[in-house]
Each structure stands twice: as structure tokens, then as C-alpha cells.
PDB file of C-alpha atoms and ligand atoms in Angstrom:
ATOM      1  CA  UNK A  23      19.847   8.425   6.485  1.00 88.00           C
ATOM      2  CA  UNK A  24      17.146   7.254   4.146  1.00 93.00           C
ATOM      3  CA  UNK A  25      13.475   7.677   5.058  1.00 95.00           C
ATOM      4  CA  UNK A  26      11.135   4.710   4.726  1.00 96.00           C
ATOM      5  CA  UNK A  27       7.474   5.530   5.232  1.00 97.00           C
ATOM      6  CA  UNK A  28       5.457   2.326   5.326  1.00 98.00           C
ATOM      7  CA  UNK A  29       1.708   2.739   4.914  1.00 98.00           C
ATOM      8  CA  UNK A  30       0.062  -0.214   6.496  1.00 96.00           C
ATOM      9  CA  UNK A  31      -3.500  -1.467   6.647  1.00 96.00           C
ATOM     10  CA  UNK A  32      -6.110  -3.794   5.173  1.00 96.00           C
ATOM     11  CA  UNK A  33      -7.189  -3.651   1.517  1.00 94.00           C
ATOM     12  CA  UNK A  34      -9.401  -0.609   1.017  1.00 91.00           C
ATOM     13  CA  UNK A  35      -7.927   1.341   3.936  1.00 94.00           C
ATOM     14  CA  UNK A  36      -6.788   4.089   1.564  1.00 92.00           C
ATOM     15  CA  UNK A  37      -3.067   3.293   1.428  1.00 95.00           C
ATOM     16  CA  UNK A  38      -2.754   4.046  -2.293  1.00 93.00           C
ATOM     17  CA  UNK A  39      -4.570   7.384  -2.097  1.00 91.00           C
ATOM     18  CA  UNK A  40      -2.551   8.524   0.901  1.00 96.00           C
ATOM     19  CA  UNK A  41       0.731   7.236  -0.560  1.00 96.00           C
ATOM     20  CA  UNK A  42       0.214   9.344  -3.691  1.00 94.00           C
ATOM     21  CA  UNK A  43      -0.406  12.462  -1.616  1.00 95.00           C
ATOM     22  CA  UNK A  44       2.522  11.804   0.682  1.00 97.00           C
ATOM     23  CA  UNK A  45       4.747  11.298  -2.330  1.00 96.00           C
ATOM     24  CA  UNK A  46       3.867  14.775  -3.627  1.00 96.00           C
ATOM     25  CA  UNK A  47       4.278  16.325  -0.173  1.00 95.00           C
ATOM     26  CA  UNK A  48       7.587  14.686   0.760  1.00 95.00           C
ATOM     27  CA  UNK A  49       9.143  14.341  -2.693  1.00 95.00           C
ATOM     28  CA  UNK A  50       9.821  10.613  -2.285  1.00 97.00           C
ATOM     29  CA  UNK A  51       8.500   8.042  -4.767  1.00 98.00           C
ATOM     30  CA  UNK A  52       5.575   5.898  -3.750  1.00 97.00           C
ATOM     31  CA  UNK A  53       6.234   2.219  -4.352  1.00 97.00           C
ATOM     32  CA  UNK A  54       3.251  -0.120  -4.664  1.00 97.00           C
ATOM     33  CA  UNK A  55       4.022  -3.790  -5.277  1.00 97.00           C
ATOM     34  CA  UNK A  56       0.346  -4.211  -6.249  1.00 95.00           C
ATOM     35  CA  UNK A  57       0.698  -1.572  -9.004  1.00 93.00           C
ATOM     36  CA  UNK A  58       3.950  -3.114 -10.273  1.00 95.00           C
ATOM     37  CA  UNK A  59       2.327  -6.566 -10.341  1.00 96.00           C
ATOM     38  CA  UNK A  60      -0.789  -5.260 -12.124  1.00 92.00           C
ATOM     39  CA  UNK A  61       1.406  -3.621 -14.761  1.00 92.00           C
ATOM     40  CA  UNK A  62       3.218  -6.938 -15.263  1.00 95.00           C
ATOM     41  CA  UNK A  63      -0.105  -8.771 -15.614  1.00 94.00           C
ATOM     42  CA  UNK A  64      -1.359  -6.204 -18.149  1.00 91.00           C
ATOM     43  CA  UNK A  65       1.886  -6.435 -20.129  1.00 95.00           C
ATOM     44  CA  UNK A  66       1.734 -10.258 -20.088  1.00 96.00           C
ATOM     45  CA  UNK A  67       5.321 -10.616 -18.863  1.00 96.00           C
ATOM     46  CA  UNK A  68       6.631 -13.783 -17.236  1.00 94.00           C
ATOM     47  CA  UNK A  69       6.252 -12.120 -13.845  1.00 94.00           C
ATOM     48  CA  UNK A  70       2.684 -11.158 -14.679  1.00 95.00           C
ATOM     49  CA  UNK A  71       1.790 -14.674 -15.765  1.00 94.00           C
ATOM     50  CA  UNK A  72       3.245 -16.092 -12.544  1.00 93.00           C
ATOM     51  CA  UNK A  73       1.505 -13.541 -10.307  1.00 96.00           C
ATOM     52  CA  UNK A  74      -1.900 -13.471 -11.951  1.00 96.00           C
ATOM     53  CA  UNK A  75      -3.454 -16.574 -10.415  1.00 95.00           C
ATOM     54  CA  UNK A  76      -2.571 -15.449  -6.897  1.00 97.00           C
ATOM     55  CA  UNK A  77      -3.879 -11.937  -7.423  1.00 96.00           C
ATOM     56  CA  UNK A  78      -7.155 -12.987  -8.985  1.00 94.00           C
ATOM     57  CA  UNK A  79      -7.949 -15.254  -6.068  1.00 95.00           C
ATOM     58  CA  UNK A  80      -6.906 -12.736  -3.403  1.00 95.00           C
ATOM     59  CA  UNK A  81      -3.868 -14.702  -2.261  1.00 97.00           C
ATOM     60  CA  UNK A  82      -0.426 -13.273  -1.631  1.00 98.00           C
ATOM     61  CA  UNK A  83       2.151 -13.598  -4.378  1.00 98.00           C
ATOM     62  CA  UNK A  84       5.073 -15.643  -2.948  1.00 98.00           C
ATOM     63  CA  UNK A  85       7.577 -13.667  -0.866  1.00 97.00           C
ATOM     64  CA  UNK A  86      10.580 -14.388  -3.094  1.00 95.00           C
ATOM     65  CA  UNK A  87       8.778 -12.936  -6.130  1.00 96.00           C
ATOM     66  CA  UNK A  88       7.605  -9.784  -4.355  1.00 97.00           C
ATOM     67  CA  UNK A  89      10.917  -9.319  -2.525  1.00 97.00           C
ATOM     68  CA  UNK A  90      12.731  -9.350  -5.883  1.00 95.00           C
ATOM     69  CA  UNK A  91      10.386  -6.686  -7.266  1.00 96.00           C
ATOM     70  CA  UNK A  92      10.801  -4.523  -4.166  1.00 97.00           C
ATOM     71  CA  UNK A  93      14.588  -4.854  -4.149  1.00 97.00           C
ATOM     72  CA  UNK A  94      14.867  -3.815  -7.802  1.00 96.00           C
ATOM     73  CA  UNK A  95      12.598  -0.829  -7.245  1.00 97.00           C
ATOM     74  CA  UNK A  96      14.154   0.378  -3.985  1.00 97.00           C
ATOM     75  CA  UNK A  97      17.658   0.266  -5.437  1.00 96.00           C
ATOM     76  CA  UNK A  98      16.731   2.746  -8.163  1.00 97.00           C
ATOM     77  CA  UNK A  99      18.306   6.226  -7.807  1.00 97.00           C
ATOM     78  CA  UNK A 100      15.003   8.012  -7.140  1.00 97.00           C
ATOM     79  CA  UNK A 101      14.743   6.111  -3.827  1.00 97.00           C
ATOM     80  CA  UNK A 102      18.154   7.324  -2.625  1.00 96.00           C
ATOM     81  CA  UNK A 103      16.752   9.838  -0.081  1.00 95.00           C
ATOM     82  CA  UNK A 104      13.643   7.928   0.816  1.00 96.00           C
ATOM     83  CA  UNK A 105      10.531   6.116  -0.349  1.00 97.00           C
ATOM     84  CA  UNK A 106       6.934   5.406   0.584  1.00 98.00           C
ATOM     85  CA  UNK A 107       5.780   1.814   0.626  1.00 98.00           C
ATOM     86  CA  UNK A 108       2.171   0.952  -0.157  1.00 97.00           C
ATOM     87  CA  UNK A 109       1.170  -2.700   0.208  1.00 97.00           C
ATOM     88  CA  UNK A 110       4.664  -3.940   0.984  1.00 98.00           C
ATOM     89  CA  UNK A 111       5.790  -5.552   3.265  1.00 98.00           C
ATOM     90  CA  UNK A 112       2.808  -7.834   3.844  1.00 98.00           C
ATOM     91  CA  UNK A 113       4.463 -10.701   5.734  1.00 98.00           C
ATOM     92  CA  UNK A 114       7.082 -10.901   8.487  1.00 97.00           C
ATOM     93  CA  UNK A 115       9.511 -12.391   5.929  1.00 98.00           C
ATOM     94  CA  UNK A 116       9.017  -9.411   3.645  1.00 98.00           C
ATOM     95  CA  UNK A 117       9.553  -6.990   6.548  1.00 97.00           C
ATOM     96  CA  UNK A 118      12.818  -8.755   7.384  1.00 97.00           C
ATOM     97  CA  UNK A 119      13.772  -8.542   3.715  1.00 97.00           C
ATOM     98  CA  UNK A 120      13.348  -4.740   3.727  1.00 97.00           C
ATOM     99  CA  UNK A 121      15.661  -4.510   6.730  1.00 95.00           C
ATOM    100  CA  UNK A 122      18.217  -6.772   5.053  1.00 96.00           C
ATOM    101  CA  UNK A 123      18.456  -4.461   2.043  1.00 96.00           C
ATOM    102  CA  UNK A 124      19.989  -1.594   3.993  1.00 94.00           C
ATOM    103  CA  UNK A 125      22.855  -1.423   6.456  1.00 92.00           C
ATOM    104  CA  UNK A 126      21.677  -1.244  10.088  1.00 87.00           C
ATOM    105  CA  UNK A 127      20.949   2.349  11.052  1.00 89.00           C
ATOM    106  CA  UNK A 128      20.664   3.626   7.486  1.00 93.00           C
ATOM    107  CA  UNK A 129      16.869   3.558   7.387  1.00 94.00           C
ATOM    108  CA  UNK A 130      14.710   5.986   9.326  1.00 94.00           C
ATOM    109  CA  UNK A 131      11.500   3.941   9.317  1.00 96.00           C
ATOM    110  CA  UNK A 132       8.027   5.124  10.224  1.00 97.00           C
ATOM    111  CA  UNK A 133       5.076   2.788   9.869  1.00 98.00           C
ATOM    112  CA  UNK A 134       1.606   4.309   9.793  1.00 98.00           C
ATOM    113  CA  UNK A 135      -1.293   1.887  10.173  1.00 98.00           C
ATOM    114  CA  UNK A 136      -4.631   3.031   8.740  1.00 98.00           C
ATOM    115  CA  UNK A 137      -7.410   1.562  10.857  1.00 97.00           C
ATOM    116  CA  UNK A 138     -10.817   0.919   9.209  1.00 95.00           C
ATOM    117  CA  UNK A 139     -13.720  -1.445  10.095  1.00 92.00           C
ATOM    118  CA  UNK A 140     -14.392  -4.409   7.782  1.00 90.00           C
ATOM    119  CA  UNK A 141     -17.894  -3.123   6.972  1.00 89.00           C
ATOM    120  CA  UNK A 142     -16.495   0.185   5.681  1.00 89.00           C
ATOM    121  CA  UNK A 143     -13.758  -1.625   3.743  1.00 91.00           C
ATOM    122  CA  UNK A 144     -16.288  -3.821   1.953  1.00 90.00           C
ATOM    123  CA  UNK A 145     -18.331  -0.782   0.946  1.00 87.00           C
ATOM    124  CA  UNK A 146     -15.273   1.108  -0.260  1.00 88.00           C
ATOM    125  CA  UNK A 147     -13.874  -1.740  -2.320  1.00 90.00           C
ATOM    126  CA  UNK A 148     -17.215  -2.520  -3.969  1.00 89.00           C
ATOM    127  CA  UNK A 149     -17.488   1.056  -5.303  1.00 92.00           C
ATOM    128  CA  UNK A 150     -13.818   1.558  -6.087  1.00 91.00           C
ATOM    129  CA  UNK A 151     -12.807   2.444  -9.642  1.00 94.00           C
ATOM    130  CA  UNK A 152      -9.203   2.869 -10.702  1.00 91.00           C
ATOM    131  CA  UNK A 153      -7.446   4.467 -13.621  1.00 92.00           C
ATOM    132  CA  UNK A 154      -5.129   2.043 -15.423  1.00 88.00           C
ATOM    133  CA  UNK A 155      -3.402   5.071 -16.985  1.00 89.00           C
ATOM    134  CA  UNK A 156      -2.244   7.090 -13.966  1.00 88.00           C
ATOM    135  CA  UNK A 157      -3.428   4.916 -11.014  1.00 84.00           C
ATOM    136  CA  UNK A 158      -5.757   7.642  -9.666  1.00 87.00           C
ATOM    137  CA  UNK A 159      -8.557   6.177  -7.583  1.00 88.00           C
ATOM    138  CA  UNK A 160     -12.249   7.026  -7.483  1.00 92.00           C
ATOM    139  CA  UNK A 161     -15.373   5.838  -5.714  1.00 92.00           C
ATOM    140  CA  UNK A 162     -18.723   5.748  -7.483  1.00 92.00           C
ATOM    141  CA  UNK A 163     -20.439   7.424  -4.518  1.00 89.00           C
ATOM    142  CA  UNK A 164     -17.921   9.248  -2.362  1.00 87.00           C
ATOM    143  CA  UNK A 165     -15.433  10.517  -4.958  1.00 90.00           C
ATOM    144  CA  UNK A 166     -16.694  10.024  -8.515  1.00 95.00           C
ATOM    145  CA  UNK A 167     -14.633  11.154 -11.498  1.00 96.00           C
ATOM    146  CA  UNK A 168     -15.648  14.551 -12.901  1.00 97.00           C
ATOM    147  CA  UNK A 169     -15.364  12.907 -16.334  1.00 96.00           C
ATOM    148  CA  UNK A 170     -17.920  10.115 -15.723  1.00 95.00           C
ATOM    149  CA  UNK A 171     -16.442   6.707 -16.450  1.00 95.00           C
ATOM    150  CA  UNK A 172     -13.147   8.220 -17.611  1.00 97.00           C
ATOM    151  CA  UNK A 173     -10.276   9.492 -15.476  1.00 97.00           C
ATOM    152  CA  UNK A 174     -10.599  13.240 -14.871  1.00 97.00           C
ATOM    153  CA  UNK A 175      -6.809  13.545 -14.810  1.00 95.00           C
ATOM    154  CA  UNK A 176      -5.637  11.599 -17.886  1.00 96.00           C
ATOM    155  CA  UNK A 177      -8.838  10.600 -19.699  1.00 97.00           C
ATOM    156  CA  UNK A 178      -8.303   6.821 -19.550  1.00 96.00           C
ATOM    157  CA  UNK A 179     -11.383   4.561 -19.208  1.00 97.00           C
ATOM    158  CA  UNK A 180     -11.794   3.658 -15.517  1.00 96.00           C
ATOM    159  CA  UNK A 181     -11.924   0.016 -14.476  1.00 94.00           C
ATOM    160  CA  UNK A 182     -12.988  -2.010 -11.491  1.00 91.00           C
ATOM    161  CA  UNK A 183     -10.125  -4.173 -10.289  1.00 87.00           C
ATOM    162  CA  UNK A 184     -10.910  -7.857 -10.830  1.00 86.00           C
ATOM    163  CA  UNK A 185      -9.915  -8.562  -7.250  1.00 90.00           C
ATOM    164  CA  UNK A 186     -12.436  -6.010  -5.920  1.00 90.00           C
ATOM    165  CA  UNK A 187     -15.280  -8.508  -6.421  1.00 87.00           C
ATOM    166  CA  UNK A 188     -17.034  -9.425  -3.158  1.00 86.00           C
ATOM    167  CA  UNK A 189     -15.733 -12.989  -2.991  1.00 89.00           C
ATOM    168  CA  UNK A 190     -12.095 -12.030  -3.627  1.00 92.00           C
ATOM    169  CA  UNK A 191     -12.316  -9.089  -1.216  1.00 92.00           C
ATOM    170  CA  UNK A 192     -13.386 -11.472   1.574  1.00 91.00           C
ATOM    171  CA  UNK A 193     -10.346 -13.646   0.847  1.00 94.00           C
ATOM    172  CA  UNK A 194      -8.048 -10.585   0.815  1.00 95.00           C
ATOM    173  CA  UNK A 195      -9.382  -9.521   4.216  1.00 94.00           C
ATOM    174  CA  UNK A 196      -8.822 -13.036   5.573  1.00 95.00           C
ATOM    175  CA  UNK A 197      -5.266 -13.081   4.221  1.00 97.00           C
ATOM    176  CA  UNK A 198      -4.681  -9.657   5.785  1.00 97.00           C
ATOM    177  CA  UNK A 199      -5.779 -10.904   9.223  1.00 96.00           C
ATOM    178  CA  UNK A 200      -3.704 -14.050   8.998  1.00 97.00           C
ATOM    179  CA  UNK A 201      -0.462 -12.933   7.334  1.00 97.00           C
ATOM    180  CA  UNK A 202      -0.228  -9.169   7.410  1.00 97.00           C
ATOM    181  CA  UNK A 203      -1.757  -8.058  10.711  1.00 96.00           C
ATOM    182  CA  UNK A 204       1.030  -9.740  12.719  1.00 97.00           C
ATOM    183  CA  UNK A 205       3.371  -7.077  11.303  1.00 97.00           C
ATOM    184  CA  UNK A 206       1.820  -4.579  13.721  1.00 98.00           C
ATOM    185  CA  UNK A 207       3.510  -6.373  16.630  1.00 98.00           C
ATOM    186  CA  UNK A 208       6.729  -6.675  14.607  1.00 97.00           C
ATOM    187  CA  UNK A 209       6.907  -2.905  14.109  1.00 97.00           C
ATOM    188  CA  UNK A 210       5.614  -2.109  17.606  1.00 97.00           C
ATOM    189  CA  UNK A 211       8.538  -4.056  19.009  1.00 97.00           C
ATOM    190  CA  UNK A 212      10.816  -1.760  16.965  1.00 95.00           C
ATOM    191  CA  UNK A 213       8.935   1.274  18.334  1.00 95.00           C
ATOM    192  CA  UNK A 214       8.172   2.619  14.855  1.00 96.00           C
ATOM    193  CA  UNK A 215       4.451   1.826  14.635  1.00 97.00           C
ATOM    194  CA  UNK A 216       1.797   4.566  14.747  1.00 97.00           C
ATOM    195  CA  UNK A 217      -1.884   4.421  13.868  1.00 97.00           C
ATOM    196  CA  UNK A 218      -4.522   6.727  12.431  1.00 97.00           C
ATOM    197  CA  UNK A 219      -8.298   6.412  12.192  1.00 96.00           C
ATOM    198  CA  UNK A 220      -8.951   5.804   8.491  1.00 95.00           C
ATOM    199  CA  UNK A 221     -12.739   6.047   8.538  1.00 91.00           C
ATOM    200  CA  UNK A 222     -13.144   9.801   7.943  1.00 88.00           C
ATOM    201  CA  UNK A 223     -12.429  12.195   5.091  1.00 90.00           C
ATOM    202  CA  UNK A 224      -9.299  11.772   2.981  1.00 91.00           C
ATOM    203  CA  UNK A 225      -7.925  15.245   3.864  1.00 95.00           C
ATOM    204  CA  UNK A 226      -8.167  14.738   7.615  1.00 97.00           C
ATOM    205  CA  UNK A 227      -6.534  11.310   7.428  1.00 97.00           C
ATOM    206  CA  UNK A 228      -3.747  12.780   5.334  1.00 98.00           C
ATOM    207  CA  UNK A 229      -3.098  15.511   7.933  1.00 97.00           C
ATOM    208  CA  UNK A 230      -2.896  12.876  10.677  1.00 97.00           C
ATOM    209  CA  UNK A 231      -0.449  10.760   8.680  1.00 98.00           C
ATOM    210  CA  UNK A 232       1.670  13.764   7.783  1.00 97.00           C
ATOM    211  CA  UNK A 233       1.797  14.867  11.434  1.00 96.00           C
ATOM    212  CA  UNK A 234       3.177  11.485  12.454  1.00 96.00           C
ATOM    213  CA  UNK A 235       5.687  11.351   9.608  1.00 96.00           C
ATOM    214  CA  UNK A 236       6.932  14.898  10.216  1.00 94.00           C
ATOM    215  CA  UNK A 237       7.362  14.216  13.918  1.00 93.00           C
ATOM    216  CA  UNK A 238       9.375  11.084  13.143  1.00 89.00           C
ATOM    217  CA  UNK A 239      11.514  12.984  10.678  1.00 84.00           C
ATOM    218  CA  UNK A 240      12.041  15.713  13.250  1.00 78.00           C
ATOM    219  CA  UNK A 241       9.953  18.293  11.434  1.00 67.00           C
ATOM    220  CA  UNK A 242       7.131  18.936  13.923  1.00 52.00           C
ATOM    221  CA  UNK A 243       4.912  17.479  16.633  1.00 46.00           C
ATOM    222  CA  UNK A 244       2.893  14.252  16.498  1.00 46.00           C
ATOM    223  CA  UNK A 245      -0.740  15.146  15.862  1.00 42.00           C
ATOM    224  CA  UNK A 246      -2.378  11.724  16.059  1.00 40.00           C
TER     225      UNK A 246
HETATM  226  P1  LIG B 307      -2.759  -4.330  -3.645  1.00 80.68           P
HETATM  227  O1  LIG B 307      -2.952  -3.461  -4.828  1.00 80.68           O
HETATM  228  O2  LIG B 307      -1.650  -3.845  -2.749  1.00 80.68           O
HETATM  229  O3  LIG B 307      -4.031  -4.588  -2.893  1.00 80.68           O
HETATM  230  O4  LIG B 307      -2.261  -5.743  -4.213  1.00 80.68           O
HETATM  231  C1  LIG B 307      -3.060  -6.519  -5.079  1.00 80.68           C
HETATM  232  C2  LIG B 307      -2.613  -7.978  -5.040  1.00 80.68           C
HETATM  233  O5  LIG B 307      -1.241  -8.067  -5.471  1.00 80.68           O
HETATM  234  C3  LIG B 307      -2.642  -8.621  -3.676  1.00 80.68           C
HETATM  235  O6  LIG B 307      -3.923  -9.133  -3.340  1.00 80.68           O
HETATM  236  C4  LIG B 307      -1.609  -9.738  -3.846  1.00 80.68           C
HETATM  237  O7  LIG B 307      -2.126 -10.813  -4.610  1.00 80.68           O
HETATM  238  C5  LIG B 307      -0.549  -9.034  -4.691  1.00 80.68           C
HETATM  239  N1  LIG B 307       0.435  -8.329  -3.844  1.00 80.68           N
HETATM  240  C6  LIG B 307       0.670  -6.988  -3.807  1.00 80.68           C
HETATM  241  N2  LIG B 307       1.630  -6.692  -2.914  1.00 80.68           N
HETATM  242  C7  LIG B 307       2.004  -7.872  -2.364  1.00 80.68           C
HETATM  243  C8  LIG B 307       2.932  -8.239  -1.354  1.00 80.68           C
HETATM  244  N3  LIG B 307       3.674  -7.322  -0.715  1.00 80.68           N
HETATM  245  N4  LIG B 307       3.047  -9.563  -1.043  1.00 80.68           N
HETATM  246  C9  LIG B 307       2.332 -10.494  -1.689  1.00 80.68           C
HETATM  247  N5  LIG B 307       1.422 -10.231  -2.625  1.00 80.68           N
HETATM  248  C10 LIG B 307       1.248  -8.928  -2.972  1.00 80.68           C
END
């Protein structure tokens, strides 16, 4: 059996932060289609050029493009025991694509939705700064870098994501409601959907997520 932990939620819910921690804790790689696409944009590859206009306007990159990226990544040897998905799948088609990649019964899937109000999301995204070097995330108020405007882990100059501007964030939230939220029902019908309150401190949210994941993997009791 292969473990698939899917972190689910609107932009700004904290999926990336929690995925990185879970990856360390569980020893599975964290796979973010957003990070892979941003790398492609920065490198100016064909994929990056194709994806850029969608990303900068807050729209979803077409399913066939993202599905190809995910397939290539999930077939790599480091995903053999399991993986953590951050920001993928985002549509019902993408969710069906994940299932099609593995023989029925091979995947032990647990989906954890991180629930956060729109108002909090807007505040978080406006102050978010990311490290293009190691993908560590900061917030100018709630979790600033100890090294000022540089990453306190690898020293790279921090940036604000272009799609974290207010106008693009509103579009991303709209797209989430319309295309991505319906996945909750999809995974509920498969009895693999769980939810945590994502409005509190990072550590507490992480403990809640870990409790759910461990219970699903048969390593403890559900704590959320
Ligand atoms: P993220 O970092 O996950 O917020 O992704 C940033 C942007 O990359 C999104 O707003 C989309 O334009 C694109 N993107 C990332 N993942 C996906 C996906 N699974 N499906 C479609 N577009 C995606």
C-alpha cells in the first residue's frame, strides 16, 4: 500500500507550511504543483511559458498540463511508499486522474481539509513572503524571517508571489469556490475526507492534521 495524504483547502489556508512539516514527520515527499509550475516559470521553460498567464491571473492551469506534471512526479522512486499532495488535485477531473494512476486498492488515501474564513485568508496572503530558494514561507506580521527580508534558512532574498496581489487573490478564492470546493463531496463520498480548523497557531493545526493522518494509517487515535 502507498499512502497519499492530500492537503486540501483554499489559497492561504496553510497547505504548503503543513505539507513541509508532514513531509519531515512522515518521511514522504511533499508534492506541490504550484511550486513545480513556479519553477518552470522562473526557468522560462515551455511549460512555464504556457502556465504563466493562467497563474498570474489566478486561473487554474488546464487539467491536462497539471495532470502530466503530477504523473511524472508521482512516478518517481521517492514516492514509492507515499507522498503528500499540496494544491493538487484541484478539480474533479484531477482527482479522478490521481485514482487512475494507481491500481484500485493500492492507495491508502487521507484527505485533510484546512478550514479558514475568507477574511483571514486575505490577511494572510497579503502579508505572505516566500523564499524562492527553499520554498520556506513567512508572514510580515505573524512569522517574520529572523534575517529581515532574506530567508533565515538559506539566505535567499524573499519575494511576494505575484499572484498574492489583492485582485488576483480574489480571483483565486472565486476559482476555489467554483472548481475546487466540490472535491469535498467527492472525497466525502469515498469516506476519506477529514477537516481541521486552520485559523489558529501552526503547531496546533499540525498536531490536528497529524492525529488524523496517524489514525488513518493505523498509528493512533483521531484527535480532530
Ligand atoms: P498554489 O501555489 O498551489 O497556490 O498554485 C499557484 C497557481 O498555480 C494556481 O493559482 C494555479 O494557477 C496554478 N496551479 C497550481 N496547482 C494547480 C492545479 N492542481 N490545477 C490547476 N492549476 C494549478
